[in-house]
Amino acid sequence: MIRTRITGTGSAHPEKVLTNFDLEKMVDTSDEWITTRTGIKERRIAVEGEYTSTFATRAAERALAMAGVTAEELDLIIVGTVSPDFPFPSTACLVQSNIKAVNAAAFDVSAACSGFIYGLSIADRFIRTGTAKKALVIGAEVLSRIVDWTDRNTCLLFGDGAGAAIVEAREGENGILSTHIRSDGSYWELLYQPGCGSRNPATQKTLDDKLMFLRMHGNEVFKLAVRAMEDVARQALAANALNTEDIDLFIPHQANRRIIDAIGKRLGVPEEKVFINLERYGNTSAASIPIALDEANRAGRIKEGDVVLFDAFGGGLTWGSALLRW
Ligand code: UT7
């Protein structure tokens, strides 16, 4: 049987760190509030000259090096992002140019925080149908450029960075067992960027009205996230006749410690099997799962044959899971 296997992972993030204490000086908030409500202690913020493609490219180079794959061997590059360098061309095309992946087709996927899982799901199908042999899937964001740094409801939640995975066709039982992607567009207004598109293009008025900044109804998103992430995780297990006890490592989207704890509890995954790094990065949207995956992988937390579950949720609304045997 041909399966899609992750053969290399990589991640990259800005050097600049913004702590909760730094934020106390910028908006009316406190380290105590941020820590207890979100679990975040600090986040990485891009500086001048750093873009989404900067981190996407670095993460890609690290993943290629680990996999022992050259850029010319890639058939496909998919970048999940909602903070691309430009509305077009895609950030995937910029990565392709940077790494000289001359034989690949490259495109972005817009699925907010679920972007990496959507990308992985697409790459898996390209590979299992024989359309591609080696693909690069990236989640990359510089959300710091689309958050309102005077809005305490959102600015402290997000961070910048990228994570990447090389996926390849391999004979055998190990690899991606299933992916499930879902969306419900009727909730689009719960989390979105009103400006910079065809509805509210850049004019003095849209800039004055701050329409270029993302907006979120955090509380409603929170409740829907817990339910949807539990549901799609259970779908993944059921599709493979596996139980919660079979999971060796659970890598959920890193948005809020309370969301992660609630899902872990509902599913019955013990804390030591849940990978959490959001205290250092905040919510990096599409980048959060591949950054966590790369950290877990490089720390030796994943062994051959381990069952790993990814679980994402984001604007759209979108959500999805991927179940792998490593
Ligand atoms: O990436 C995928 C999509 N995003 C998410 O999954 C995020 C989901 N949502 C969340 O993580 C949480 O809803 C937040 C962290 C955004 C907010 O936490 P919450 O527990 O839902 O807080 P809240 O919005 O209900 O606000 C509680 C209180 C309010 O005060 P009152 O009305 O109770 O007096 C807020 O005004 O906390 C106040 N508040 C703050 N206080 C200090 C809101 N933001 C802050 C702040 N510092 N930054």
Short mmCIF file of C-alpha atoms and ligand atoms in Angstrom, two decimals:
data_model
loop_
_atom_site.label_atom_id
_atom_site.label_comp_id
_atom_site.label_asym_id
_atom_site.label_seq_id
_atom_site.Cartn_x
_atom_site.Cartn_y
_atom_site.Cartn_z
CA MET A 1 0.00 0.00 0.00
CA ILE A 2 1.24 3.49 -0.84
CA ARG A 3 1.05 5.90 2.07
CA THR A 4 2.16 9.48 2.54
CA ARG A 5 4.94 9.74 5.11
CA ILE A 6 6.44 12.79 6.74
CA THR A 7 10.19 12.35 6.17
CA GLY A 8 11.43 15.75 7.34
CA THR A 9 10.24 18.62 9.50
CA GLY A 10 11.52 22.16 10.00
CA SER A 11 10.50 25.37 11.68
CA ALA A 12 11.61 28.98 11.91
CA HIS A 13 10.56 32.02 13.86
CA PRO A 14 11.64 35.60 14.49
CA GLU A 15 14.39 36.28 17.03
CA LYS A 16 12.43 39.15 18.55
CA VAL A 17 10.47 38.12 21.64
CA LEU A 18 7.50 40.09 22.99
CA THR A 19 6.62 39.10 26.57
CA ASN A 20 3.41 39.61 28.52
CA PHE A 21 5.31 42.22 30.54
CA ASP A 22 6.13 44.12 27.33
CA LEU A 23 2.41 44.03 26.48
CA GLU A 24 1.48 45.44 29.89
CA LYS A 25 3.17 48.65 28.72
CA MET A 26 1.28 48.71 25.42
CA VAL A 27 -2.37 47.92 26.32
CA ASP A 28 -4.53 47.63 29.44
CA THR A 29 -3.71 44.03 30.37
CA SER A 30 -1.56 41.99 32.76
CA ASP A 31 0.74 39.00 32.67
CA GLU A 32 -1.64 37.37 35.16
CA TRP A 33 -4.70 37.81 32.88
CA ILE A 34 -2.90 36.59 29.76
CA THR A 35 -1.36 33.60 31.55
CA THR A 36 -4.54 32.41 33.24
CA ARG A 37 -6.86 33.08 30.27
CA THR A 38 -4.59 31.80 27.49
CA GLY A 39 -1.42 30.12 28.83
CA ILE A 40 0.73 32.39 26.65
CA LYS A 41 3.86 33.96 28.21
CA GLU A 42 5.60 35.33 25.13
CA ARG A 43 5.39 35.39 21.34
CA ARG A 44 7.85 35.96 18.45
CA ILE A 45 7.38 39.05 16.32
CA ALA A 46 8.84 39.70 12.86
CA VAL A 47 11.03 42.79 12.47
CA GLU A 48 11.52 44.98 9.42
CA GLY A 49 12.79 42.95 6.49
CA GLU A 50 11.15 39.72 7.73
CA TYR A 51 8.06 38.43 5.94
CA THR A 52 5.93 35.30 5.89
CA SER A 53 8.08 33.91 3.07
CA THR A 54 11.23 34.52 5.16
CA PHE A 55 10.15 32.04 7.82
CA ALA A 56 8.43 29.70 5.36
CA THR A 57 11.66 29.44 3.37
CA ARG A 58 13.84 28.78 6.43
CA ALA A 59 11.43 26.15 7.73
CA ALA A 60 11.37 24.53 4.28
CA GLU A 61 15.18 24.41 4.06
CA ARG A 62 15.36 22.69 7.46
CA ALA A 63 12.70 20.16 6.51
CA LEU A 64 14.43 19.40 3.19
CA ALA A 65 17.77 18.90 5.00
CA MET A 66 16.21 16.48 7.48
CA ALA A 67 14.48 14.50 4.72
CA GLY A 68 17.59 14.45 2.53
CA VAL A 69 15.48 15.73 -0.35
CA THR A 70 16.66 18.38 -2.81
CA ALA A 71 14.42 21.28 -3.83
CA GLU A 72 14.46 20.09 -7.47
CA GLU A 73 12.88 16.79 -6.41
CA LEU A 74 9.73 18.52 -5.12
CA ASP A 75 6.56 18.15 -7.21
CA LEU A 76 4.35 20.28 -5.05
CA ILE A 77 4.56 23.19 -2.59
CA ILE A 78 1.53 24.15 -0.51
CA VAL A 79 1.59 27.01 1.98
CA GLY A 80 -1.24 27.48 4.47
CA THR A 81 -1.38 31.15 5.36
CA VAL A 82 -3.74 34.09 5.88
CA SER A 83 -0.92 36.61 6.17
CA PRO A 84 0.88 36.11 2.85
CA ASP A 85 3.62 38.46 1.65
CA PHE A 86 1.22 39.72 -1.06
CA PRO A 87 -2.43 39.05 -2.01
CA PHE A 88 -0.74 37.51 -5.06
CA PRO A 89 1.45 35.87 -6.13
CA SER A 90 1.16 33.14 -3.54
CA THR A 91 3.70 32.80 -0.76
CA ALA A 92 4.23 29.25 -2.06
CA CYS A 93 5.55 30.76 -5.33
CA LEU A 94 7.95 32.96 -3.34
CA VAL A 95 9.21 29.93 -1.41
CA GLN A 96 9.59 28.05 -4.69
CA SER A 97 11.72 30.89 -6.04
CA ASN A 98 13.81 31.14 -2.86
CA ILE A 99 14.65 27.44 -2.67
CA LYS A 100 14.74 26.95 -6.47
CA ALA A 101 12.18 24.16 -6.55
CA VAL A 102 12.01 24.45 -10.33
CA ASN A 103 9.89 21.32 -10.88
CA ALA A 104 7.11 22.02 -8.39
CA ALA A 105 3.61 23.44 -8.70
CA ALA A 106 3.07 25.93 -5.90
CA PHE A 107 -0.05 27.44 -4.34
CA ASP A 108 -1.41 28.79 -1.07
CA VAL A 109 -4.35 27.50 0.93
CA SER A 110 -6.54 29.94 2.84
CA ALA A 111 -7.98 28.06 5.80
CA ALA A 112 -6.68 30.25 8.64
CA CYS A 113 -5.40 28.19 11.59
CA SER A 114 -6.40 24.96 9.82
CA GLY A 115 -4.21 25.82 6.81
CA PHE A 116 -1.50 23.25 7.51
CA ILE A 117 -4.00 20.41 7.97
CA TYR A 118 -5.82 21.44 4.79
CA GLY A 119 -2.47 21.51 2.95
CA LEU A 120 -1.48 18.13 4.34
CA SER A 121 -4.82 16.68 3.31
CA ILE A 122 -4.36 17.93 -0.27
CA ALA A 123 -0.74 16.71 -0.48
CA ASP A 124 -1.80 13.30 0.86
CA ARG A 125 -4.29 12.94 -1.98
CA PHE A 126 -1.78 14.08 -4.63
CA ILE A 127 0.67 11.49 -3.32
CA ARG A 128 -1.70 8.55 -2.88
CA THR A 129 -3.06 9.06 -6.40
CA GLY A 130 0.48 9.10 -7.80
CA THR A 131 0.18 12.69 -9.04
CA ALA A 132 3.09 13.79 -6.83
CA LYS A 133 5.98 11.90 -5.25
CA LYS A 134 7.50 14.49 -2.93
CA ALA A 135 5.69 17.52 -1.55
CA LEU A 136 6.47 20.38 0.78
CA VAL A 137 3.65 21.49 3.09
CA ILE A 138 4.13 24.66 5.10
CA GLY A 139 2.11 26.65 7.61
CA ALA A 140 3.45 30.20 7.84
CA GLU A 141 2.17 33.47 9.28
CA VAL A 142 3.22 36.98 10.17
CA LEU A 143 -0.02 37.86 11.92
CA SER A 144 1.68 40.68 13.81
CA ARG A 145 1.20 42.78 10.65
CA ILE A 146 -2.58 42.35 10.65
CA VAL A 147 -3.36 42.71 14.35
CA ASP A 148 -4.38 45.98 15.93
CA TRP A 149 -1.71 46.63 18.56
CA THR A 150 -4.16 48.85 20.48
CA ASP A 151 -6.81 46.09 20.79
CA ARG A 152 -6.21 44.04 23.93
CA ASN A 153 -8.80 41.46 22.83
CA THR A 154 -6.60 40.22 20.01
CA CYS A 155 -3.06 41.63 19.96
CA LEU A 156 -1.71 39.50 22.78
CA LEU A 157 -2.89 36.21 21.32
CA PHE A 158 -0.90 35.92 18.12
CA GLY A 159 2.70 35.31 17.06
CA ASP A 160 4.79 34.85 13.92
CA GLY A 161 6.65 31.88 12.48
CA ALA A 162 6.52 28.88 10.16
CA GLY A 163 6.66 25.12 10.22
CA ALA A 164 7.19 22.76 7.31
CA ALA A 165 6.96 19.08 6.48
CA ILE A 166 8.32 17.07 3.56
CA VAL A 167 5.89 14.33 2.62
CA GLU A 168 6.77 11.43 0.35
CA ALA A 169 5.16 8.33 -1.12
CA ARG A 170 6.26 5.21 0.76
CA GLU A 171 5.28 1.58 0.56
CA GLY A 172 3.96 0.15 3.87
CA GLU A 173 1.61 0.66 6.78
CA ASN A 174 3.18 3.81 8.27
CA GLY A 175 2.23 7.30 7.21
CA ILE A 176 -0.90 9.41 7.09
CA LEU A 177 -3.81 7.14 8.03
CA SER A 178 -6.53 9.71 7.39
CA THR A 179 -7.31 13.39 7.18
CA HIS A 180 -10.69 14.99 7.85
CA ILE A 181 -11.26 18.62 6.90
CA ARG A 182 -14.42 20.57 7.65
CA SER A 183 -15.76 24.12 7.44
CA ASP A 184 -18.85 26.16 8.23
CA GLY A 185 -18.81 29.44 6.33
CA SER A 186 -21.95 30.70 8.07
CA TYR A 187 -19.64 31.67 10.95
CA TRP A 188 -17.27 33.72 8.76
CA GLU A 189 -17.79 36.92 10.78
CA LEU A 190 -16.50 35.38 14.01
CA LEU A 191 -12.89 35.68 12.86
CA TYR A 192 -11.86 37.63 9.78
CA GLN A 193 -9.88 40.45 8.24
CA PRO A 194 -12.42 42.95 6.89
CA GLY A 195 -10.06 45.01 4.73
CA CYS A 196 -7.54 44.50 1.94
CA GLY A 197 -9.89 42.39 -0.22
CA SER A 198 -12.42 43.29 -2.93
CA ARG A 199 -15.12 44.18 -0.39
CA ASN A 200 -13.15 46.85 1.46
CA PRO A 201 -10.09 47.69 -0.66
CA ALA A 202 -7.42 50.00 0.73
CA THR A 203 -8.75 53.57 0.82
CA GLN A 204 -8.13 56.30 3.37
CA LYS A 205 -11.50 55.48 4.91
CA THR A 206 -10.89 51.73 5.28
CA LEU A 207 -7.48 52.49 6.80
CA ASP A 208 -9.01 55.06 9.20
CA ASP A 209 -11.66 52.48 10.16
CA LYS A 210 -8.86 49.96 10.82
CA LEU A 211 -10.39 47.41 8.45
CA MET A 212 -6.97 45.95 7.67
CA PHE A 213 -6.81 44.43 11.14
CA LEU A 214 -8.26 41.04 12.04
CA ARG A 215 -11.38 40.84 14.19
CA MET A 216 -12.45 38.03 16.44
CA HIS A 217 -15.35 37.16 18.71
CA GLY A 218 -13.10 35.18 21.02
CA ASN A 219 -15.69 33.79 23.34
CA GLU A 220 -17.88 32.28 20.61
CA VAL A 221 -14.86 30.95 18.73
CA PHE A 222 -13.68 29.32 21.95
CA LYS A 223 -16.88 27.32 22.46
CA LEU A 224 -17.17 26.23 18.84
CA ALA A 225 -13.47 25.27 18.75
CA VAL A 226 -13.74 22.86 21.66
CA ARG A 227 -16.75 21.08 20.20
CA ALA A 228 -15.46 20.92 16.62
CA MET A 229 -11.94 19.81 17.55
CA GLU A 230 -13.27 17.03 19.74
CA ASP A 231 -15.65 15.94 17.00
CA VAL A 232 -13.05 15.80 14.20
CA ALA A 233 -10.53 14.02 16.45
CA ARG A 234 -13.13 11.34 17.23
CA GLN A 235 -13.89 11.06 13.51
CA ALA A 236 -10.20 10.36 12.82
CA LEU A 237 -10.03 7.65 15.49
CA ALA A 238 -13.28 6.02 14.38
CA ALA A 239 -12.21 5.97 10.72
CA ASN A 240 -9.15 3.93 11.72
CA ALA A 241 -10.79 1.76 14.39
CA LEU A 242 -8.49 3.27 17.02
CA ASN A 243 -9.20 4.48 20.57
CA THR A 244 -7.93 7.44 22.54
CA GLU A 245 -5.54 5.08 24.38
CA ASP A 246 -3.83 4.33 21.05
CA ILE A 247 -2.66 7.95 20.69
CA ASP A 248 1.04 8.37 21.51
CA LEU A 249 1.19 12.09 20.84
CA PHE A 250 -1.60 14.63 20.44
CA ILE A 251 -0.60 17.87 18.69
CA PRO A 252 -3.52 20.31 18.80
CA HIS A 253 -3.61 23.81 17.34
CA GLN A 254 -1.98 26.11 19.87
CA ALA A 255 -4.55 28.88 20.39
CA ASN A 256 -5.39 28.75 24.05
CA ARG A 257 -4.25 26.48 26.89
CA ARG A 258 -7.83 26.25 28.16
CA ILE A 259 -9.07 25.02 24.76
CA ILE A 260 -6.30 22.41 24.64
CA ASP A 261 -6.99 21.24 28.21
CA ALA A 262 -10.74 21.02 27.53
CA ILE A 263 -10.25 18.89 24.41
CA GLY A 264 -7.66 16.66 26.09
CA LYS A 265 -10.11 16.07 28.92
CA ARG A 266 -13.11 15.42 26.67
CA LEU A 267 -11.11 12.95 24.58
CA GLY A 268 -9.43 11.41 27.61
CA VAL A 269 -5.85 12.03 26.39
CA PRO A 270 -3.51 12.26 29.42
CA GLU A 271 -1.54 15.50 29.78
CA GLU A 272 1.85 13.89 29.14
CA LYS A 273 0.71 12.89 25.64
CA VAL A 274 -0.39 16.42 24.68
CA PHE A 275 2.30 18.59 23.07
CA ILE A 276 2.08 22.23 24.13
CA ASN A 277 4.45 25.08 23.24
CA LEU A 278 2.05 28.02 23.03
CA GLU A 279 3.55 29.63 26.15
CA ARG A 280 6.55 30.57 23.93
CA TYR A 281 4.89 31.33 20.58
CA GLY A 282 1.28 32.35 21.16
CA ASN A 283 -1.16 31.45 18.42
CA THR A 284 0.79 31.25 15.15
CA SER A 285 -2.32 30.19 13.20
CA ALA A 286 -1.43 27.83 10.33
CA ALA A 287 2.14 27.57 11.65
CA SER A 288 1.23 26.29 15.09
CA ILE A 289 0.88 22.55 14.36
CA PRO A 290 3.96 22.23 12.10
CA ILE A 291 6.11 24.23 14.56
CA ALA A 292 4.94 21.96 17.39
CA LEU A 293 5.51 18.89 15.20
CA ASP A 294 9.07 19.97 14.41
CA GLU A 295 9.86 20.63 18.07
CA ALA A 296 8.39 17.29 19.13
CA ASN A 297 10.24 15.48 16.34
CA ARG A 298 13.62 17.09 17.08
CA ALA A 299 13.17 16.49 20.82
CA GLY A 300 12.74 12.75 20.12
CA ARG A 301 9.13 12.74 21.31
CA ILE A 302 8.00 10.72 18.26
CA LYS A 303 9.23 7.18 17.56
CA GLU A 304 8.71 4.97 14.52
CA GLY A 305 5.24 3.42 14.70
CA ASP A 306 3.82 6.04 17.10
CA VAL A 307 0.25 7.17 16.51
CA VAL A 308 0.17 10.98 16.23
CA LEU A 309 -3.00 13.06 16.03
CA PHE A 310 -3.13 16.64 14.69
CA ASP A 311 -6.23 18.69 15.45
CA ALA A 312 -6.82 22.22 14.11
CA PHE A 313 -9.47 24.94 14.22
CA GLY A 314 -9.61 28.46 12.78
CA GLY A 315 -11.33 31.27 10.92
CA GLY A 316 -13.76 30.34 8.19
CA LEU A 317 -14.74 28.61 10.33
CA THR A 318 -12.51 25.70 9.38
CA TRP A 319 -11.29 22.68 11.28
CA GLY A 320 -9.61 19.38 10.64
CA SER A 321 -7.62 16.43 11.91
CA ALA A 322 -4.87 14.21 10.58
CA LEU A 323 -4.00 10.84 12.07
CA LEU A 324 -0.57 9.36 11.36
CA ARG A 325 1.39 6.27 12.16
CA TRP A 326 4.98 7.67 12.29
O1 UT7 B 1 -6.81 30.24 16.33
C1 UT7 B 1 -8.14 29.81 16.30
C2 UT7 B 1 -9.08 30.86 16.66
N1 UT7 B 1 -8.89 31.52 17.91
C3 UT7 B 1 -9.13 30.96 19.08
O2 UT7 B 1 -9.29 29.76 19.21
C4 UT7 B 1 -9.27 31.88 20.26
C5 UT7 B 1 -10.48 31.50 21.06
N2 UT7 B 1 -10.80 32.41 22.13
C6 UT7 B 1 -10.01 32.59 23.23
O3 UT7 B 1 -8.92 32.08 23.32
C7 UT7 B 1 -10.57 33.43 24.36
O4 UT7 B 1 -11.92 33.72 24.12
C8 UT7 B 1 -9.80 34.76 24.62
C9 UT7 B 1 -8.44 34.46 25.20
C10 UT7 B 1 -9.69 35.54 23.33
C11 UT7 B 1 -10.55 35.59 25.65
O5 UT7 B 1 -10.76 34.84 26.83
P1 UT7 B 1 -12.21 34.80 27.49
O6 UT7 B 1 -12.10 33.99 28.71
O7 UT7 B 1 -13.17 34.36 26.45
O8 UT7 B 1 -12.40 36.30 27.92
P2 UT7 B 1 -13.58 37.33 27.55
O9 UT7 B 1 -13.40 37.83 26.16
O10 UT7 B 1 -14.89 36.71 27.92
O11 UT7 B 1 -13.27 38.49 28.57
C12 UT7 B 1 -13.32 38.27 29.99
C13 UT7 B 1 -12.98 39.58 30.67
C14 UT7 B 1 -13.76 40.77 30.15
O12 UT7 B 1 -14.04 41.60 31.24
P3 UT7 B 1 -15.48 41.61 31.96
O13 UT7 B 1 -16.45 41.94 30.87
O14 UT7 B 1 -15.64 40.23 32.49
O15 UT7 B 1 -15.33 42.66 33.00
C15 UT7 B 1 -12.79 41.46 29.22
O16 UT7 B 1 -13.05 42.84 29.10
O17 UT7 B 1 -11.59 39.91 30.47
C16 UT7 B 1 -11.49 41.23 29.92
N3 UT7 B 1 -10.36 41.24 28.98
C17 UT7 B 1 -9.11 41.51 29.37
N4 UT7 B 1 -8.56 41.84 30.53
C18 UT7 B 1 -7.24 42.03 30.58
C19 UT7 B 1 -10.36 40.94 27.66
N5 UT7 B 1 -9.13 41.01 27.17
C20 UT7 B 1 -8.32 41.36 28.20
C21 UT7 B 1 -6.94 41.59 28.31
N6 UT7 B 1 -6.44 41.92 29.53
N7 UT7 B 1 -6.12 41.46 27.27
#
